[in-house]
Coordinates of C-alpha atoms in Angstrom, one line a residue:
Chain A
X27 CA 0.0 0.0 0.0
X28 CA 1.5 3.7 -0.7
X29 CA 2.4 5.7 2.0
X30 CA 0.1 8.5 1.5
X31 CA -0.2 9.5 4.8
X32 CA 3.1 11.9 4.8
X33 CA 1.9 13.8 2.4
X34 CA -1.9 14.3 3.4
X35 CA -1.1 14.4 7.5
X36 CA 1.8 17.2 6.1
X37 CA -1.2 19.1 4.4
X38 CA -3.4 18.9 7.5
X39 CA -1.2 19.5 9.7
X40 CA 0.7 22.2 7.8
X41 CA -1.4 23.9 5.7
X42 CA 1.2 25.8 4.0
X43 CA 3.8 23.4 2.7
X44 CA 6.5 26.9 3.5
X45 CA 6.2 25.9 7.0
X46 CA 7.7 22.6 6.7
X47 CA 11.0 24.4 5.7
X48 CA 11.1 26.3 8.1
X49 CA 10.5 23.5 11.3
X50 CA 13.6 21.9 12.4
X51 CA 15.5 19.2 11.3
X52 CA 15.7 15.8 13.5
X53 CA 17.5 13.1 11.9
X54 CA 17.0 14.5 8.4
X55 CA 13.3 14.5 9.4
X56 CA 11.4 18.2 9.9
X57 CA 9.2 18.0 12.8
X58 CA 6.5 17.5 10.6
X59 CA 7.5 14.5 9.0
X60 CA 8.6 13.6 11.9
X61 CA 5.0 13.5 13.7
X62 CA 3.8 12.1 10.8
X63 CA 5.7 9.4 11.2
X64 CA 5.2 8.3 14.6
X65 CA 1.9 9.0 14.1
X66 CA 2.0 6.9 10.8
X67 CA 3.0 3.5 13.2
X68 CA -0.4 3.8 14.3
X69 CA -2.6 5.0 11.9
X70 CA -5.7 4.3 9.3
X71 CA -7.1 6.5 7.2
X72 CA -10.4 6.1 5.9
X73 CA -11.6 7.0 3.0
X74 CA -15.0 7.3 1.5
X75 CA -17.5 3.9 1.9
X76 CA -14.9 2.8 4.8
X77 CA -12.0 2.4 2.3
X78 CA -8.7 1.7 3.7
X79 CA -6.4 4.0 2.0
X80 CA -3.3 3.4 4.6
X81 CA -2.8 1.2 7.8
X82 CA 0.3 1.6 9.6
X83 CA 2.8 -1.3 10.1
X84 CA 2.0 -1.1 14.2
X85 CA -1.3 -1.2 14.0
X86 CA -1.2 -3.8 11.2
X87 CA 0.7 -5.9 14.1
X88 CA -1.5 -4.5 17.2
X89 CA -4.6 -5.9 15.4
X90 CA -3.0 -9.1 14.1
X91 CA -4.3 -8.6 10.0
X92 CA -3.5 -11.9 8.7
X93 CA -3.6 -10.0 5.3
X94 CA -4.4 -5.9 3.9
X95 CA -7.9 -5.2 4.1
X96 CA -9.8 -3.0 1.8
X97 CA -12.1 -1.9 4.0
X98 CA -12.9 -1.2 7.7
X99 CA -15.8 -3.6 7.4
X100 CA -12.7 -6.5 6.7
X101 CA -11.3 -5.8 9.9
X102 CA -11.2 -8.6 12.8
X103 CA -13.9 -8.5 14.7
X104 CA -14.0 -7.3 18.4
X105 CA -14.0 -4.0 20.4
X106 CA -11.3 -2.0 18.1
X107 CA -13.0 -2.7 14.8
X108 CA -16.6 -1.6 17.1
X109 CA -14.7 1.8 18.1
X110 CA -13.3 2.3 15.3
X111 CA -16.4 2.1 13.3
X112 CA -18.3 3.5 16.2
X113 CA -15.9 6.7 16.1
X114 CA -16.0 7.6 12.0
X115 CA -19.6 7.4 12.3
X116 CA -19.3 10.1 15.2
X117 CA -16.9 12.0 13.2
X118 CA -18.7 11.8 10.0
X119 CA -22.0 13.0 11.4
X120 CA -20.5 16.7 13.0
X121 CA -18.0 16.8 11.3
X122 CA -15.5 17.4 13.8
X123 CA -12.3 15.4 15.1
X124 CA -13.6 13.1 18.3
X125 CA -12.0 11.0 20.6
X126 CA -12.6 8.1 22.3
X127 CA -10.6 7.3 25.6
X128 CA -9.3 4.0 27.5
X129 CA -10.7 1.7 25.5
X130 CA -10.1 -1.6 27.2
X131 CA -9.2 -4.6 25.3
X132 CA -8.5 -8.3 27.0
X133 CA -8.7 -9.4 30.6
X134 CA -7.7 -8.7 33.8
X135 CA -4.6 -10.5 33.5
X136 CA -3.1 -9.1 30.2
X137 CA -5.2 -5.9 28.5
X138 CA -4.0 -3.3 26.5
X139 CA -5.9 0.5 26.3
X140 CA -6.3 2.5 23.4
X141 CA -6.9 6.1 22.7
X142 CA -8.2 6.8 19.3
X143 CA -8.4 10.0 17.7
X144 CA -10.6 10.7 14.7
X145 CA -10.0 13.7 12.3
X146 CA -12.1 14.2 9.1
X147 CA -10.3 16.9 6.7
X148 CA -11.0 17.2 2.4
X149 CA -8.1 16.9 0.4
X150 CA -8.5 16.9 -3.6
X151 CA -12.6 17.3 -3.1
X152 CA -12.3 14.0 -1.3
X153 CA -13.0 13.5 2.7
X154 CA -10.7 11.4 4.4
X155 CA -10.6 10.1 8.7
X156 CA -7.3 9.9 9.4
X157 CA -7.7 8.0 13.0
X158 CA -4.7 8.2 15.4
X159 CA -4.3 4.9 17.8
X160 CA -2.5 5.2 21.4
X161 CA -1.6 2.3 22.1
X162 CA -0.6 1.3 26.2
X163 CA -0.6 -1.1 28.5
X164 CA -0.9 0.2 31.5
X165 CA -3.5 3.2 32.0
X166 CA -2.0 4.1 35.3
X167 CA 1.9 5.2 34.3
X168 CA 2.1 5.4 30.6
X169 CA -1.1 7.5 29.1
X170 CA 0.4 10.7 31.2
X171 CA 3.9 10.8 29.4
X172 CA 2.2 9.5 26.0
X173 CA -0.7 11.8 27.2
X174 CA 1.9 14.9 27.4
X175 CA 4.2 13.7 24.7
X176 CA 0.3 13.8 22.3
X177 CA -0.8 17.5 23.9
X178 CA 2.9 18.5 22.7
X179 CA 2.6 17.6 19.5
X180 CA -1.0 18.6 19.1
X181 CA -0.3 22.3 20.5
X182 CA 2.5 22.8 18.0
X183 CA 0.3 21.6 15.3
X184 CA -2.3 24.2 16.8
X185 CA 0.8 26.8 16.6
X186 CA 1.6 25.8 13.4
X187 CA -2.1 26.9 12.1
X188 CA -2.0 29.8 13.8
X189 CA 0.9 30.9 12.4
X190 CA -0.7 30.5 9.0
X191 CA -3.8 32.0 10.1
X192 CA -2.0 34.9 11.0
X193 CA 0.1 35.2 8.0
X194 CA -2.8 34.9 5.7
X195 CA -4.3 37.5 7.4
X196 CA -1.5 40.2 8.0
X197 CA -0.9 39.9 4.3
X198 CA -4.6 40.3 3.1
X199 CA -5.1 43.2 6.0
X200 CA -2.2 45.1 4.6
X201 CA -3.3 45.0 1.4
X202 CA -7.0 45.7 1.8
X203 CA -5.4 48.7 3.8
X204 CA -3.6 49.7 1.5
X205 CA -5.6 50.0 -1.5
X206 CA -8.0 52.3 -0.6
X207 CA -5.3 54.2 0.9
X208 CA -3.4 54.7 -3.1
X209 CA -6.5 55.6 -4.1
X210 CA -7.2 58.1 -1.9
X211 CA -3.7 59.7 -2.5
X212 CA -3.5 58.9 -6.2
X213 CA -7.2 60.7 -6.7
X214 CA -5.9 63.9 -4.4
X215 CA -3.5 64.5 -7.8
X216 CA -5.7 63.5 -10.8
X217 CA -8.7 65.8 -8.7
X218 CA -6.1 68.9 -9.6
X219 CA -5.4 68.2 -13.3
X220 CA -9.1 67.9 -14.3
X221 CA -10.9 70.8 -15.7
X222 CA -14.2 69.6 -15.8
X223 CA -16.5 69.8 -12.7
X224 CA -18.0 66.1 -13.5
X225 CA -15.0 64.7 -13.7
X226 CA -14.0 65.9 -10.4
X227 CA -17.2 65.1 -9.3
X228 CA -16.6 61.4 -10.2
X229 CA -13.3 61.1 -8.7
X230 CA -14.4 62.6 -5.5
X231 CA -17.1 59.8 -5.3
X232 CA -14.6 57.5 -6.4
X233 CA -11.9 58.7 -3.2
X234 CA -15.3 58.6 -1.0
X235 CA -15.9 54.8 -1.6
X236 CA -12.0 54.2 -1.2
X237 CA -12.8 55.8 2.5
X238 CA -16.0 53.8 3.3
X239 CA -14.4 50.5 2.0
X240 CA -11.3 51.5 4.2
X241 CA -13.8 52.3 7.6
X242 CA -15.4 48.6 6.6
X243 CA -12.0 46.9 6.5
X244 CA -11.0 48.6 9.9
X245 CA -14.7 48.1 11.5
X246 CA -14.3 44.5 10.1
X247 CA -10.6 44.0 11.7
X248 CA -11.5 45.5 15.3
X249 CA -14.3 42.9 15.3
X250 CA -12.3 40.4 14.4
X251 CA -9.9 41.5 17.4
X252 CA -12.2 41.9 19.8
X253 CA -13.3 38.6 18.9
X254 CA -10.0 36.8 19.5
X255 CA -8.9 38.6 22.7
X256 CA -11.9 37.0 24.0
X257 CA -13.9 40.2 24.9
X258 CA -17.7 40.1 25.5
X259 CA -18.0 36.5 26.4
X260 CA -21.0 37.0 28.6
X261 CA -23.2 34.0 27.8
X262 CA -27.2 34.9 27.7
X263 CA -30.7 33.8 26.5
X264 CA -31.5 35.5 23.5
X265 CA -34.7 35.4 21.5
X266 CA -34.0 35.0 17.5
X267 CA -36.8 37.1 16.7
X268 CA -35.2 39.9 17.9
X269 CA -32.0 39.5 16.7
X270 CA -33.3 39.1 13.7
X271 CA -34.9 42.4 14.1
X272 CA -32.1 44.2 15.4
X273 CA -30.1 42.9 12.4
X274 CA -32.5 44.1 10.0
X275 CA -32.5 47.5 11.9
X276 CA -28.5 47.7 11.3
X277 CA -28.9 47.0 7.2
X278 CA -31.6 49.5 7.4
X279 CA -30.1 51.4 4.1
X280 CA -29.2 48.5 2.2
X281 CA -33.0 46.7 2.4
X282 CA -34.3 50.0 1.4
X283 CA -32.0 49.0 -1.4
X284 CA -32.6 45.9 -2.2
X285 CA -36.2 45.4 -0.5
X286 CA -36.1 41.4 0.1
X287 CA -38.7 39.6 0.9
X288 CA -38.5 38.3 4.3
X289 CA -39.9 34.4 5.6
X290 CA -39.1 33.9 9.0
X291 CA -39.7 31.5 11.5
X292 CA -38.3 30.6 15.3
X293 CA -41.5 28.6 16.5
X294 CA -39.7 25.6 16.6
X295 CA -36.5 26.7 18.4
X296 CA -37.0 30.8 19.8
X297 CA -34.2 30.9 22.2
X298 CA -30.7 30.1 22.5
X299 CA -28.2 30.6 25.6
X300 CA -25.0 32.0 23.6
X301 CA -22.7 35.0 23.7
X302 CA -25.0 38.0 22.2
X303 CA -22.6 39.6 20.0
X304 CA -21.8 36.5 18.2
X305 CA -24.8 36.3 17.4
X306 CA -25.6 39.5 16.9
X307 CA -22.6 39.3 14.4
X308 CA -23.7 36.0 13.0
X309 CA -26.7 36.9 11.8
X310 CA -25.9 40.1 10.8
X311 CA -22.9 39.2 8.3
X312 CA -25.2 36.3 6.5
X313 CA -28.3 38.8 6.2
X314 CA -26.0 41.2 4.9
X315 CA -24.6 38.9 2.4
X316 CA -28.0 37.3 1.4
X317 CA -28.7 41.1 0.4
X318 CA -25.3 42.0 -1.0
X319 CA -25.4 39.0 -3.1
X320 CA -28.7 39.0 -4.5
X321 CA -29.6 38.6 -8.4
X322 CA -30.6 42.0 -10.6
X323 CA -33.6 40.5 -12.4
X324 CA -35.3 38.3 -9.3
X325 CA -36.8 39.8 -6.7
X326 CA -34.9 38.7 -4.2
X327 CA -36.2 36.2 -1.2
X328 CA -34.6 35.4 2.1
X329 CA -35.7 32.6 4.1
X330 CA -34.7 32.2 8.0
X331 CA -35.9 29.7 10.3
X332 CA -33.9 27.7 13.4
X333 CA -34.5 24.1 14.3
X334 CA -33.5 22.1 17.5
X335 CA -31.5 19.2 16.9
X336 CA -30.5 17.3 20.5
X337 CA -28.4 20.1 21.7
X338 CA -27.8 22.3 18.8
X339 CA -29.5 24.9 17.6
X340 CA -29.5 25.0 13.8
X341 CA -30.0 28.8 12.2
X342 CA -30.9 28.5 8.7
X343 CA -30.6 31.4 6.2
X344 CA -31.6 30.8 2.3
X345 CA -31.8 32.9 -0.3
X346 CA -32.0 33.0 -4.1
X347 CA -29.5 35.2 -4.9
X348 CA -26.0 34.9 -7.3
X349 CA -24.8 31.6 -5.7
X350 CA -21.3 30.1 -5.8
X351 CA -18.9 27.7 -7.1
X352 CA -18.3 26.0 -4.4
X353 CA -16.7 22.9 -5.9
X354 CA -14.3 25.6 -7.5
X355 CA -13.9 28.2 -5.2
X356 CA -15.0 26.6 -1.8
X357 CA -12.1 26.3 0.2
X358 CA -11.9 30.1 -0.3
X359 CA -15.2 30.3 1.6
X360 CA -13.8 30.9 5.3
X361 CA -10.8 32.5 4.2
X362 CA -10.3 36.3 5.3
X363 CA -9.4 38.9 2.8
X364 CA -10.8 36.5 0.4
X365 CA -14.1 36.9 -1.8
X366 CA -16.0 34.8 -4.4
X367 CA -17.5 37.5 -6.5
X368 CA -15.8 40.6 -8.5
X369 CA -19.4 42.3 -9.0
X370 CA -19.9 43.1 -5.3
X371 CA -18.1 45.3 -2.8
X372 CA -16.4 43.1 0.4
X373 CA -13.9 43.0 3.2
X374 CA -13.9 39.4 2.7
X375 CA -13.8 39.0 6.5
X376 CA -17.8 38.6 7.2
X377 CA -18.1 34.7 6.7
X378 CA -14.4 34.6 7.9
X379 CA -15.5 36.2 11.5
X380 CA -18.7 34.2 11.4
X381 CA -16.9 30.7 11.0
X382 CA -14.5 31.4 13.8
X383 CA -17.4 32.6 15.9
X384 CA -18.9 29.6 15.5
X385 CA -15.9 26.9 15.6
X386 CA -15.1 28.4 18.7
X387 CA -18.3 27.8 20.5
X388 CA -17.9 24.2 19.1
X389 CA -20.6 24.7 16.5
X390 CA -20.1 24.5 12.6
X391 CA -21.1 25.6 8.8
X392 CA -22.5 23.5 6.5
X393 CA -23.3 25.9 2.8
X394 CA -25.5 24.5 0.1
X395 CA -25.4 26.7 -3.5
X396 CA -25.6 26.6 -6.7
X397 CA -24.6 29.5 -9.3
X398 CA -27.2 31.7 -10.7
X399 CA -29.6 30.0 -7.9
X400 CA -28.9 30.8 -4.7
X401 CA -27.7 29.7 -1.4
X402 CA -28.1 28.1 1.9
X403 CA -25.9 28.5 5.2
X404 CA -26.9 26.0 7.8
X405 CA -25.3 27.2 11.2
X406 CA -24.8 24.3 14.3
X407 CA -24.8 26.5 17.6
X408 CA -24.4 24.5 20.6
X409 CA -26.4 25.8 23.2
X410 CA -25.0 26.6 26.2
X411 CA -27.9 25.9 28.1
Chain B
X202 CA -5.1 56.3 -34.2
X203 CA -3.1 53.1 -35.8
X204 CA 0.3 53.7 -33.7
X205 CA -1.9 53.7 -30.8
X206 CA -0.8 50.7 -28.3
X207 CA -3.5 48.1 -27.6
X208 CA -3.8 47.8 -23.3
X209 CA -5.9 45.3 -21.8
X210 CA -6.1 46.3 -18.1
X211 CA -7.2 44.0 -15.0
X212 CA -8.5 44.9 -11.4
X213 CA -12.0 44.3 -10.0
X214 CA -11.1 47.5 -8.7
X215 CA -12.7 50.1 -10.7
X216 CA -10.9 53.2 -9.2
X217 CA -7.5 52.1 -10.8
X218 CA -8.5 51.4 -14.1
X219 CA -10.5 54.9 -13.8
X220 CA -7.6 56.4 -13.0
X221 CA -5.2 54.8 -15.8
X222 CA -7.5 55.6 -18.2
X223 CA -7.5 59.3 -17.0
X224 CA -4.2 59.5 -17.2
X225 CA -3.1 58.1 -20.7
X226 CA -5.8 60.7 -21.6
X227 CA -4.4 63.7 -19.6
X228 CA -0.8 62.6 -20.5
X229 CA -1.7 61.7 -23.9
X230 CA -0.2 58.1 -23.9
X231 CA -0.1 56.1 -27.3
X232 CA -2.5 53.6 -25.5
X233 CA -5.5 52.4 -26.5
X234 CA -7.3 51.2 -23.6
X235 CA -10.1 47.9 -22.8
X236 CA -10.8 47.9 -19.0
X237 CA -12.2 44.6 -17.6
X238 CA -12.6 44.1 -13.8
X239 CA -12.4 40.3 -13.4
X240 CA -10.0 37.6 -15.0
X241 CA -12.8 35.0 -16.2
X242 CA -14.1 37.9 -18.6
X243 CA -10.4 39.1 -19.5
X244 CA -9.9 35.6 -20.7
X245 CA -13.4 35.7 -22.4
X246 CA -12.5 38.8 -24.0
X247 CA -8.7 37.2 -25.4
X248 CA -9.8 33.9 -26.8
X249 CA -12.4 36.4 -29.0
X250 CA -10.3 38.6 -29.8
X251 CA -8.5 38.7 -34.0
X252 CA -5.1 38.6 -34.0
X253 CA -5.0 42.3 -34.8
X254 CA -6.7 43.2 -32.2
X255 CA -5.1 41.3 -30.0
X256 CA -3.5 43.7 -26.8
X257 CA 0.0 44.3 -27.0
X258 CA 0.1 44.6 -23.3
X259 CA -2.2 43.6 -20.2
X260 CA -1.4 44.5 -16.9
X261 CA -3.1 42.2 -14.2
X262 CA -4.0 43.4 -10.5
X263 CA -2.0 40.5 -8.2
X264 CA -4.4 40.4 -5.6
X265 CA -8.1 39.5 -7.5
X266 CA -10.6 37.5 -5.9
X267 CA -11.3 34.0 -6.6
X268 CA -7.8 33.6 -8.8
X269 CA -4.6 35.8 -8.9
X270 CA -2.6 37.4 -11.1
X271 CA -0.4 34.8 -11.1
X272 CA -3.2 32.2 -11.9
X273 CA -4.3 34.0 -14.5
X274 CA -0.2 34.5 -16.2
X275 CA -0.7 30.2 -16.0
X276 CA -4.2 30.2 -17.8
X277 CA -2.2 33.1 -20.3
X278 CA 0.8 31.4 -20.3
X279 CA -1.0 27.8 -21.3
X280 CA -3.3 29.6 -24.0
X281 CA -2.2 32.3 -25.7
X282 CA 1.7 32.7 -25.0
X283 CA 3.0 30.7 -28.1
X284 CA 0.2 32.2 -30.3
X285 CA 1.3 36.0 -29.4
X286 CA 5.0 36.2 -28.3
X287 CA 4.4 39.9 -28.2
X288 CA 2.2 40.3 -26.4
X289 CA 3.9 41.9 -22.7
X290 CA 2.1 40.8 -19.5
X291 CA 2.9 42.9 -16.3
X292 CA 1.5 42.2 -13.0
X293 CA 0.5 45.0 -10.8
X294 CA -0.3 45.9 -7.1
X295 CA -0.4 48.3 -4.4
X296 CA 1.9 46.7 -2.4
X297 CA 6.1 46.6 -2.3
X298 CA 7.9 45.2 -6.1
X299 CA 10.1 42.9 -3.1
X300 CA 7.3 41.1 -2.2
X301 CA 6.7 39.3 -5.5
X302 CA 10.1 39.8 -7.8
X303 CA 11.2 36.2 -7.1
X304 CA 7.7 34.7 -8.5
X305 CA 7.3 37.4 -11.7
X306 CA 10.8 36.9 -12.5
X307 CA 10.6 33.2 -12.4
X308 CA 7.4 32.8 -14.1
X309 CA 7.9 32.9 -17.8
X310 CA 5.3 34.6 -19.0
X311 CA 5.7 37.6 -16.8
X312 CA 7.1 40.6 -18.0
X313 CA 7.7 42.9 -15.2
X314 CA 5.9 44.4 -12.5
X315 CA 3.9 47.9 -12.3
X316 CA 3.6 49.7 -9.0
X317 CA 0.1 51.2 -8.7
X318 CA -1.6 53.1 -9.6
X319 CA -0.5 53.2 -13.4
X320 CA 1.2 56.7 -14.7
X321 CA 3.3 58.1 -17.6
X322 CA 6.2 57.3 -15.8
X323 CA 5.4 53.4 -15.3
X324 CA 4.9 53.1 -19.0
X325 CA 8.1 55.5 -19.7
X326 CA 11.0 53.7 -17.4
X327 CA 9.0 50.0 -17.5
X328 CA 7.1 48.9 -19.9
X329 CA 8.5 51.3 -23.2
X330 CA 11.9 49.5 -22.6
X331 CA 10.3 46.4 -23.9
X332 CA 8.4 47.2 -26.1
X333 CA 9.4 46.5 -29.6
X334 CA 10.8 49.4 -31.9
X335 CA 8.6 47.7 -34.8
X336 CA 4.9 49.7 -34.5
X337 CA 1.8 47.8 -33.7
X338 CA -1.4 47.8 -34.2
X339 CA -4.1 48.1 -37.3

């Protein structure tokens, strides 16, 4: 079987291959490699319909495979195949690494314990699990070094996308800056050469959009700030309905605008326990977008509704506006500075806000759309009631 | 009109191609000018276009939404490189030349780069220089 897992666990865990360079070296290993590596002893990963795509020699030996299954489905028998199955069906259902702890295997006498780690990612349009295995004998002395040893490397791999987080951003901030900036100073010396008063007229409209855009990049940015710094974490009930209305309210002007029409409903789900200007944030960007995004020659329709599911609160916002190329341009979705559509103003840093928002309160996006049709964000809030 | 140089500017920004259009008119530069603000439509606009009418030079914004300059030099570079070797493409941005000389000088189909926003004296010291001494157009 190829090794494949370098190369995709590299990817996850490094999203910018310019990082690997720059880790250090350990036995002509970077720190990447290396991780991926040890990790690679004991690890499967998944493919679509269960597929085995890699097993790793140690757990090829720790589960005793007379010969290379195709399939988690061909594995033995017994309580690792159970939480192994057990565990991609968590993962593949929200979407978000899980892990199951001290799983016991054998007797009194002689039993090992496994941790396993599951963690769904996309690579080429295709979703993968890669699932780590911690294997140990004894739960009482070796999980804490292993334990440790596994926070290590997990908090460097956390570091690692921060650091590309942040150097994503810092580039797209500067130049979103900057832009409206060389307008502004470039127009100042075309204003002087004109002669006609409607051409001066036009460029002084042009330099005033160059200053709104550069107010919305700032107001955008101290959000986003305030956001990680962890300010106004106060968690509250709030009523949809009227954040809904108070979003509304704030795109006041651009409704006028585009005059949607509104279908809402909270009946089935009217409240949530969650930080208010999350939410307040949440809804606002997506209505904003919904509007911002809408087709010329439809009238445009927005759609909102929530639904409970067990302890999530799904907020559901549809529209039939422009759509996008998701299969295309998708992984561009999240990403600040970065927009799917020339014909519209943007910061770019709406969706990006609203997707850590929601991460961080361990909820998720799921986006439906289809060009020329419209589209659908489907927000998982987990209560914090 | 016919020694007039055919420009195909790019940037979903429509400030900057207001403003270069301004000022090949105020500086009266041998330019004739198409303005298009996305890179899908640019391309559009290329694989249409008759030989004679194709641009001598296009100047790309770096930083455009859903693919960059530097995507869209590979989609050039793949379709219409080979058919018009004269054809200059710069890249252009607001931000510092240093930031992007190793990929534009690397990149093969890349001519130079253009600090915004565009002006008699970018088209003077840079892109004149390479321009052939033979005159183009109709």
């Amino acid at each position: 079987m190829e090794r494949v897992i370098p190369e995709l666990t590299v990817l996850k865990r490094a999203s910018n291959k310019a990082l690997i360079d720059q880790l250090p070296q350990k036995d002509g290993l970077s720190l990447v490699d290396f991780m991926a590596w040890k990790y690679a002893s004991h690890t499967l990963l998944v493919g679509g319909n269960s597929t085995l795509h890699f097993i790793g020699p140690a757990f090829r030996e720790l589960a005793q495979l007379p010969d290379s299954p195709r399939s988690v489905e061909d594995l033995p028998d017994g309580l690792l195949k159970w939480s192994i199955t057990k565990g991609l069906e968590t993962s593949a259902s929200c979407q978000m690494a899980c892990t199951m702890k001290q799983i016991q295997v054998g007797n009194k006498k002689q039993s090992r314990y496994f941790d396993l780690k599951f963690e769904p990612f996309d690579w080429n349009g295709q979703a993968y699990v890669e699932v780590e295995i911690l294997a140990y004998t004894d739960c009482r002395t070796e999980p804490p070094a292993l334990a440790r040893q596994h926070l290590a490397l997990m908090k460097i791999d956390e570091l690692l996308s921060e650091k590309s987080f942040l150097d994503t951003f810092v580039q797209g901030a500067a130049h979103d800056l900057k832009g409206p900036l060389v307008v502004i100073k470039s127009y100042v010396d075309l204003i002087r050469r004109f002669e006609q008063k409607a051409k001066k007229e036009e460029a002084l409209e042009i330099m005033k959009t160059a200053a709104i855009r550069l107010e919305n990049t700032l107001k955008g940015l101290e959000e986003l700030i305030n956001f990680r710094s962890g300010k106004s974490q106060k968690i509250q009930a709030i009523e949809f309905e009227t954040l809904f209305r108070n979003a509304r309210f704030q795109l006041e002007v651009e409704i006028l605008k585009a005059k949607p029409h509104f279908e809402y409903s909270f009946e089935q789900t009217p409240t949530i326990h969650y930080i208010k200007p999350y939410l307040n944030s949440i809804m606002y960007n997506l209505l904003s977008n919904a509007i911002k995004y809408a087709r010329p020659e439809v009238p445009l329709s927005i759609k909102v509704h929530t639904e409970q599911q067990d302890d999530t609160v799904v907020l559901v916002i549809r529209d039939n506006g422009i759509g996008m190329d998701l299969q295309q341009y998708g992984h561009l979705l999240f990403e600040p500075f970065q927009r799917l559509c020339t014909e519209r103003e943007g910061t770019g840093l709406g969706l990006s806000l609203v997707n850590k928002m929601v991460r961080r309160n361990g909820g998720r996006i799921e986006v439906e759309s289809q060009l020329g049709q419209g589209t659908c964000f489907r927000i998982y809030l987990k209560s914090y009631s | 009109m016919n020694d007039k140089l055919k420009f195909l500017f790019i940037d979903q920004n429509a400030a900057f191609n207001f403003f270069a259009e301004n000022v090949i008119e105020l500086d009266c530069l041998p330019i004739k000018a198409r303005f298009e603000l996305n890179p899908d439509r640019s391309l559009h606009h290329l694989r249409s276009c008759e030989a004679r009418d194709f641009p001598r030079v296009i100047i790309a914004e770096i930083n455009m939404p859903l693919y960059n300059g530097f995507e869209f030099a590979d989609r050039f570079s793949a379709e219409f490189a080979a058919m018009h070797p004269d054809c200059l493409l710069f890249l252009t941005s607001n931000m510092e030349k240093r930031k992007y000389i190793q990929q534009i000088e690397a990149h093969p189909a890349i001519a130079g780069f253009l600090r915004k926003p565009f002006s008699k004296k970018s088209f003077e010291k840079v892109i004149q220089p390479q321009l052939s001494t033979v005159a183009v157009g109709s």
